[in-house]
CSV table of C-alpha atoms in Angstrom, one decimal:
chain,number,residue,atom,x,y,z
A,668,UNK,CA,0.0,0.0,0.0
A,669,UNK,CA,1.1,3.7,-0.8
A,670,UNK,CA,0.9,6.2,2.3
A,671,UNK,CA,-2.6,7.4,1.5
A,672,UNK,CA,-3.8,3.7,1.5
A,673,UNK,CA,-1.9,3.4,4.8
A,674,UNK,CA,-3.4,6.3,6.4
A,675,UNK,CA,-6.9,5.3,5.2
A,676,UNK,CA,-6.4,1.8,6.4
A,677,UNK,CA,-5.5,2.8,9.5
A,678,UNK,CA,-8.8,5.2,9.9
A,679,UNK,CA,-11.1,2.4,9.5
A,680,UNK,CA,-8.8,-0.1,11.7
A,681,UNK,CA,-9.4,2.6,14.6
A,682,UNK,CA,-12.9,2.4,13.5
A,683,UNK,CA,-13.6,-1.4,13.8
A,684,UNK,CA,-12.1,-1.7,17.6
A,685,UNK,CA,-14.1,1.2,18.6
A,686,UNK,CA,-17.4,-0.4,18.0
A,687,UNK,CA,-15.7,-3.9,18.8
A,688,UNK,CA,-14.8,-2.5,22.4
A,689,UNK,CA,-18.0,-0.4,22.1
A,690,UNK,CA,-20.1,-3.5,21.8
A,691,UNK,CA,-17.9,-5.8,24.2
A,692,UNK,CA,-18.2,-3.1,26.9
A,693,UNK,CA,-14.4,-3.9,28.1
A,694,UNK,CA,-10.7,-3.4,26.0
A,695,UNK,CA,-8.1,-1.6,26.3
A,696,UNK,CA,-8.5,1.9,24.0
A,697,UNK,CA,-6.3,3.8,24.5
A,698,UNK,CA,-3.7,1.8,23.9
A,699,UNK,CA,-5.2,0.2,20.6
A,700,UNK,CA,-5.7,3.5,19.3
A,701,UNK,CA,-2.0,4.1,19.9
A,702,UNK,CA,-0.5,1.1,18.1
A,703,UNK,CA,-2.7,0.8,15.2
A,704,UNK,CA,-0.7,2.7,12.7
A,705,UNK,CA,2.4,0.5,13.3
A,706,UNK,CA,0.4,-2.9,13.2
A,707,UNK,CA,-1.4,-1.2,10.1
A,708,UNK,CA,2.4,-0.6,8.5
A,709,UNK,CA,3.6,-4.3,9.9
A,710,UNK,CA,0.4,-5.8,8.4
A,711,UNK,CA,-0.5,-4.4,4.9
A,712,UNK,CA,3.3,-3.4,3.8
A,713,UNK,CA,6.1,-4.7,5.5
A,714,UNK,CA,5.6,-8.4,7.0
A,715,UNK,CA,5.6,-11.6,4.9
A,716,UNK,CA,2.4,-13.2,6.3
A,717,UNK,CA,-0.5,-15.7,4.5
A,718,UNK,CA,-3.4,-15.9,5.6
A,719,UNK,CA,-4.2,-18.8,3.7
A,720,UNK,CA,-1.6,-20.2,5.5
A,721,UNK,CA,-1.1,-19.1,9.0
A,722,UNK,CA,1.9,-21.7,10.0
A,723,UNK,CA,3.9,-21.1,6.6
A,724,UNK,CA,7.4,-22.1,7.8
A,725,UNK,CA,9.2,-18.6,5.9
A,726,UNK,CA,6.6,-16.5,7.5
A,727,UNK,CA,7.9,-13.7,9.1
A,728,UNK,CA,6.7,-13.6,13.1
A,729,UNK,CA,4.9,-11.2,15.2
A,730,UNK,CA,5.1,-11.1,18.5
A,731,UNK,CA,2.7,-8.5,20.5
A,732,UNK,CA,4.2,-8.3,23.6
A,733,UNK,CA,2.3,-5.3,24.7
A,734,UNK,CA,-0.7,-7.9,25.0
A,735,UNK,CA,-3.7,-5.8,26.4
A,736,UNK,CA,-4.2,-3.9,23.2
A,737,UNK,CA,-5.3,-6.9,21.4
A,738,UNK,CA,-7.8,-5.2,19.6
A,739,UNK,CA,-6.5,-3.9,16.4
A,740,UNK,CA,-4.4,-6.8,16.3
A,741,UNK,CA,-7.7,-8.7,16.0
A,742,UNK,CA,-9.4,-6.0,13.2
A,743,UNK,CA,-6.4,-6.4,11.4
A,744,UNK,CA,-6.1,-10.5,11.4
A,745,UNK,CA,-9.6,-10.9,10.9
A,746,UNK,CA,-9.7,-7.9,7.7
A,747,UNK,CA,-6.6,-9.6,6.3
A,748,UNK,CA,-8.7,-13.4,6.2
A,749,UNK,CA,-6.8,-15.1,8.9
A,750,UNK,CA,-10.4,-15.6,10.6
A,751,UNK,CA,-13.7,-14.4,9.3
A,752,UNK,CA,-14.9,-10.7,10.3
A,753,UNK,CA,-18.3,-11.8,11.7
A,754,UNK,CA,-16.3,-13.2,14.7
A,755,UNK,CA,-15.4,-9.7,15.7
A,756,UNK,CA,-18.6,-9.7,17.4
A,757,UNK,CA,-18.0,-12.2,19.8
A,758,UNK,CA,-14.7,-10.5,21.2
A,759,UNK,CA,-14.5,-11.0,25.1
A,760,UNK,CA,-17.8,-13.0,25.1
A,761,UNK,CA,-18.1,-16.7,27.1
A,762,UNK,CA,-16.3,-19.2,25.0
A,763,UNK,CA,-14.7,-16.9,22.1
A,764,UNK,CA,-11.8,-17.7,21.2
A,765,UNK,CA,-11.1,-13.8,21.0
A,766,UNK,CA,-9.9,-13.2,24.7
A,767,UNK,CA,-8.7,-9.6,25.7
A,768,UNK,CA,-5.3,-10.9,25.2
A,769,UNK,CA,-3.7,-12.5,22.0
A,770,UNK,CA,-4.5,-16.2,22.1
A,771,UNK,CA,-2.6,-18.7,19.8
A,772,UNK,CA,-6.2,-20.5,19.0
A,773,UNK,CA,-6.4,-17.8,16.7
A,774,UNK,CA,-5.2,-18.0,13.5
A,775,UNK,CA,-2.3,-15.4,12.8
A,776,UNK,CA,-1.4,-15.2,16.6
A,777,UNK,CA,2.0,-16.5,17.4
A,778,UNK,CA,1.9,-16.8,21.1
A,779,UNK,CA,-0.3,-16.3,24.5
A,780,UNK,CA,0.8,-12.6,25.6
A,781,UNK,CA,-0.5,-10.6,28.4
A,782,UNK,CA,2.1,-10.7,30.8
A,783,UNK,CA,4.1,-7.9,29.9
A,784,UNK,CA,7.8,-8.6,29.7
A,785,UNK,CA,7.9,-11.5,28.0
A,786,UNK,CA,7.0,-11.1,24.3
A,787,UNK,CA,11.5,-10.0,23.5
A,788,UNK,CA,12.4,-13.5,25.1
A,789,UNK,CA,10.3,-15.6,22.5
A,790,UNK,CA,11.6,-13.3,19.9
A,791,UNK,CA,15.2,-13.9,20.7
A,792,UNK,CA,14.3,-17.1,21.1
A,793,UNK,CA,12.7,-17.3,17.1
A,794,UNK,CA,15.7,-15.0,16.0
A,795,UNK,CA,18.0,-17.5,17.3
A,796,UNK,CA,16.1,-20.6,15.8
A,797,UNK,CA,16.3,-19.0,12.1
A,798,UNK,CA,20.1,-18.5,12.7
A,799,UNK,CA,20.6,-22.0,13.3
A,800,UNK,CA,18.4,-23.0,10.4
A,801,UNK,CA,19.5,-21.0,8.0
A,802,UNK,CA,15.9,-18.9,7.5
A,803,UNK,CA,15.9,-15.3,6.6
A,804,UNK,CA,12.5,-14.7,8.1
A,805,UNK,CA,12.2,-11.5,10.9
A,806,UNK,CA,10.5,-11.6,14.1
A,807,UNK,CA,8.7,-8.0,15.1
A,808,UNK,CA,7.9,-7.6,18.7
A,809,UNK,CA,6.2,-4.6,19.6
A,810,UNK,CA,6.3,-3.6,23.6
A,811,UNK,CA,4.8,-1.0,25.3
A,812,UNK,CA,6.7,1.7,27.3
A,813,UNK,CA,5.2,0.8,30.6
A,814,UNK,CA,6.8,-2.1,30.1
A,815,UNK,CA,10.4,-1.4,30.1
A,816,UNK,CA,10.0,-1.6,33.7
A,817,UNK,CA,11.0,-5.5,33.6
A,818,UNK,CA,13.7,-6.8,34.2
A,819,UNK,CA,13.3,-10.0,31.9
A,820,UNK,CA,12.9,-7.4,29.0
A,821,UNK,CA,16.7,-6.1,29.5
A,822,UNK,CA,17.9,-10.1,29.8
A,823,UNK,CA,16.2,-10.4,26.4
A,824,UNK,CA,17.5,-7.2,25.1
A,825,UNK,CA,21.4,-8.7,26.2
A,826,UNK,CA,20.7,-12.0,24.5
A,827,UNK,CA,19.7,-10.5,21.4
A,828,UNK,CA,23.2,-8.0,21.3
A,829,UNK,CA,25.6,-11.1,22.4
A,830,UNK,CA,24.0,-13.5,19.6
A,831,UNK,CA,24.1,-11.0,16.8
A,832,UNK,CA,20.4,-11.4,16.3
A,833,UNK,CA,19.6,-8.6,13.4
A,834,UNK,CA,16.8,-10.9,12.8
A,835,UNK,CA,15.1,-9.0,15.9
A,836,UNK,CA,12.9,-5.7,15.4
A,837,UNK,CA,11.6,-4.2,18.7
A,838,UNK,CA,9.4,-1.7,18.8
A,839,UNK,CA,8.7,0.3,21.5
A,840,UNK,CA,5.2,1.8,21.4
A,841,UNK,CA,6.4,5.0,23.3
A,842,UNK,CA,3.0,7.4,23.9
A,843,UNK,CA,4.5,7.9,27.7
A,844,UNK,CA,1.2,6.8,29.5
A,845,UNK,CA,0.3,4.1,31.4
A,846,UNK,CA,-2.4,2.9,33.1
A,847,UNK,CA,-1.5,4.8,36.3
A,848,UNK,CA,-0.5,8.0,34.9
A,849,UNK,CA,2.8,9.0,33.1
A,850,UNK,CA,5.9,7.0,32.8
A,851,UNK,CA,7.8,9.0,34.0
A,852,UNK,CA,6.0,9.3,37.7
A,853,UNK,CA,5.6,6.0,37.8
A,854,UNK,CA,9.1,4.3,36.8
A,855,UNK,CA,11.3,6.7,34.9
A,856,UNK,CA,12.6,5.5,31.6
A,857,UNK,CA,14.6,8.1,30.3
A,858,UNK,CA,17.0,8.0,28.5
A,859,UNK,CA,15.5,5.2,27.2
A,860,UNK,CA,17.3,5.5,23.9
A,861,UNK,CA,20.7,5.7,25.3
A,862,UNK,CA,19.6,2.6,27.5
A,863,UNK,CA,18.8,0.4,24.4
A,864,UNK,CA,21.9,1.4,22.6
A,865,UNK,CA,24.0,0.6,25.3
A,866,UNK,CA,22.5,-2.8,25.3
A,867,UNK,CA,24.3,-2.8,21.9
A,868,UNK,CA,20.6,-2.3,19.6
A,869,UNK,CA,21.0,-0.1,17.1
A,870,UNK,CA,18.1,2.5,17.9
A,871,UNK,CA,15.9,4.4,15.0
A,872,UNK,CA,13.7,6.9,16.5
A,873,UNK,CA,10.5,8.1,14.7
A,874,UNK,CA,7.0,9.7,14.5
A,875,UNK,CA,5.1,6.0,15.4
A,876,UNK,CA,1.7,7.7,14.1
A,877,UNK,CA,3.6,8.5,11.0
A,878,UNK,CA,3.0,5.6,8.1
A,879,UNK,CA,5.8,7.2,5.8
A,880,UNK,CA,8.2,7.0,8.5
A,881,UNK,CA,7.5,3.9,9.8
A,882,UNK,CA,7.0,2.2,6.5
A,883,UNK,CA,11.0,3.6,6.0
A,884,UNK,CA,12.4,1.9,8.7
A,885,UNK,CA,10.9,-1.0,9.0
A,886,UNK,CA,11.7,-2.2,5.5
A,887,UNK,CA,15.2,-1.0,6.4
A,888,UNK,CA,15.6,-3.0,9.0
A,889,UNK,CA,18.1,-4.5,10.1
A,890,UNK,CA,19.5,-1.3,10.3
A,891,UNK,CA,22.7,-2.7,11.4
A,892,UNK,CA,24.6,-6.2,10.5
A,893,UNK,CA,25.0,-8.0,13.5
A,894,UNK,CA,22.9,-5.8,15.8
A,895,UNK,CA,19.3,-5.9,16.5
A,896,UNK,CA,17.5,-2.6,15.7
A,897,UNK,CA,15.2,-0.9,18.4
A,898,UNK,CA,12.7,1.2,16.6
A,899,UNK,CA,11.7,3.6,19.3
A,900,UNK,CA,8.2,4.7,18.0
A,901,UNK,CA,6.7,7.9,19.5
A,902,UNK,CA,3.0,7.6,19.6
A,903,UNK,CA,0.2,9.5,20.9
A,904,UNK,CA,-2.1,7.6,23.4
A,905,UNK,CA,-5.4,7.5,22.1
A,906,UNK,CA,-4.4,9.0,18.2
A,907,UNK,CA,-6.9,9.5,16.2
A,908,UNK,CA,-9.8,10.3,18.5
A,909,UNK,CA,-9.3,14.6,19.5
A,910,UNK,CA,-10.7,13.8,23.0
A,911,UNK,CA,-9.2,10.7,24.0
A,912,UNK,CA,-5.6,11.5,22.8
A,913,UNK,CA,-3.0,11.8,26.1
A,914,UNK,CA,-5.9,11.1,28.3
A,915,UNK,CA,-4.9,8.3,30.9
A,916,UNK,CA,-8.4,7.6,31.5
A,917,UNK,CA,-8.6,6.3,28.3
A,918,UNK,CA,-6.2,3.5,29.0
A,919,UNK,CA,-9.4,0.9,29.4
A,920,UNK,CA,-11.9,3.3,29.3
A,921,UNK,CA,-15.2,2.0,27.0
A,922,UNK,CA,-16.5,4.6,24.6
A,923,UNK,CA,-20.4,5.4,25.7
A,924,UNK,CA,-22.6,5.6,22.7
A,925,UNK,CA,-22.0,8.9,22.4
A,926,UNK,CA,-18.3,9.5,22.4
A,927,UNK,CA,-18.4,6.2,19.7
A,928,UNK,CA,-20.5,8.3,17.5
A,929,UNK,CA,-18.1,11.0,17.7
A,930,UNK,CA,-15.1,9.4,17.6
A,931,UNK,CA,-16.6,7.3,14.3
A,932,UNK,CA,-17.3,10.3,12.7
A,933,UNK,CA,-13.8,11.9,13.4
A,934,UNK,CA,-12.1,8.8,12.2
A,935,UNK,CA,-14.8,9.0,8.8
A,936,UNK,CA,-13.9,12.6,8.2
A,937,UNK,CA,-9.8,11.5,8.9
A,938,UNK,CA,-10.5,8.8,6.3
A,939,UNK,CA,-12.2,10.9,3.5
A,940,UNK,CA,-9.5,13.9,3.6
A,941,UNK,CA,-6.7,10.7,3.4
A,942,UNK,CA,-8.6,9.2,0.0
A,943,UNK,CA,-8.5,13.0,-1.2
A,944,UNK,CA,-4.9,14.2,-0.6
C-alpha cells in the first residue's frame, strides 16, 4: 500500500475496535488507538504473512508483547482473512476464542501474551532458531513503554546484542502513559534510547503515528549487520480520537454511545480527507 492507503487503512482499523470495544463493553482503547498505525504498517506493507496459511514455515513472526491492546491486532487479522470478520462480534464474550489478550487458537497469533515482559524473550528465542536453520525470516515484537519496567525485558534485550540477532525488530510503542498515569512518575525510563543502545541495539527513533516514516524503517531493518534494531516509536495515546488523545483515563476506558459516534465520525472525516490528498 502507498501512504494514503496506509493512512486510510488505519482510519477504518481505529474504527472497527471502537465499536468492537463499544459492543464488548471492556478493552483496552487507548492503547489500541496508539499502536494501530504500526500494526497497520507491519500488516499491509512490511511483513511476509498468508493468511491462507497461517503456520507457513518462511513466515515472518509477530510477537505482541504489549498484549492488552489486542484489539487492532484482531481487526487487522480478521480484515486480512486469517479468521472471518463476523467473529469480531464475539470479542470477550463466554467461550470466544477472542480473549482480551492474544491467544494462539487464533489464526495469525504467534503466542499467548498478556504478561508484559515477556514477548522479546520468544523473539530472541525465534531469532535465534532461524540463525541456526538458515531462515531469513524477521521476528517483530512490539512492547509497550510501561513495560520497560522488567527486568526480563533487558535479559532479552542482552541475549539479542551477544547473539548477533539482526533478525530481531523491537518496537517500542512510546506514547508515555500508562495505566496509572505517566511513565515517568511511575518508573522513569529516560534516556531510554541511550539505554537500548547501550545494550548494543542499534536505535531508530520516529513519529510511530507517521505511516511514511515507519514504512521507511521497518523495510530497512536490520539497520545494522550483527545488531538488532530498536525502533523507538513515539506515539500518541489515544491517536486519532481529539478527546481521548494523552488522556490516561482512556487506558481501558469504554466509549459510551456517544463519544463512539463522535469518535466514528472523526475517524470518517480523517478517512475521506486521506482518499482525497
Amino acid at each position: 500500500m502507498n501512504t494514503v492507503d496506509l493512512r486510510k487503512k488505519a482510519a477504518q482499523i481505529r474504527m472497527d475496535l471502537l465499536q468492537m470495544i463499544h459492543r464488548a463493553k471492556t478493552g483496552h482503547t487507548g492503547s489500541s488507538l496508539s499502536n494501530a498505525d504500526i500494526l497497520t504498517v507491519l500488516y499491509y506493507d512490511v511483513m511476509k504473512v498468508d493468511p491462507c496459511n497461517p503456520k507457513w514455515e518462511d513466515r515472518d513472526r509477530f510477537i505482541a508483547s504489549k498484549g492488552h491492546a489486542v484489539e487492532s491486532l484482531y481487526c487487522i487479522l480478521a480484515d486480512k482473512g486469517f479468521f472471518p470478520k463476523e467473529e469480531l462480534q464475539t470479542f470477550s464474550q463466554f467461550g470466544s476464542r477472542l480473549i482480551g489478550h492474544p491467544n494462539n487458537k487464533v489464526p495469525g497469533v504467534e503466542m499467548n501474551t498478556g504478561a508484559l515482559g515477556h514477548g522479546l524473550s520468544v523473539a530472541v528465542g525465534m531469532g535465534l532458531a532461524a540463525k541456526m536453520d538458515g531462515k531469513d525470516y524477521r521476528i517483530f515484537t512490539l512492547m509497550g513503554d510501561g513495560e520497560q519496567a522488567e527486568g526480563s525485558i533487558w535479559e532479552a534485550a542482552m541475549a539479542a546484542a551477544h547473539y548477533k540477532l539482526d533478525n530481531v525488530i523491537g518496537i517500542i510503542d512510546r506514547n508515555k502513559l500508562q495505566i496509572s498515569g505517566s511513565t515517568e512518575d511511575v518508573m522513569g525510563l529516560e534516556p531510554l534510547e541511550d539505554k537500548w543502545s547501550s545494550f548494543g541495539w542499534n536505535v531508530v527513533a520516529l513519529n510511530g503515528n507517521d505511516v511514511s516514516e515507519l514504512s521507511a524503517a521497518l523495510h530497512a531493518a536490520p539497520t545494522a549487520a550483527g545488531k538488532p534494531t530498536l525502533i523507538m516509536a513515539y506515539t500518541t495515546k489515544g491517536k486519532g480520537v481529539s478527546f481521548a488523545e494523552n488522556v490516561p483515563h482512556w487506558h481501558h476506558h469504554v466509549p459510551s454511545d456517544a463519544e463512539l459516534a463522535q469518535a466514528l465520525d472523526e475517524l470518517a472525516k480523517e478517512a475521506q480527507v486521506v482518499i482525497h490528498e
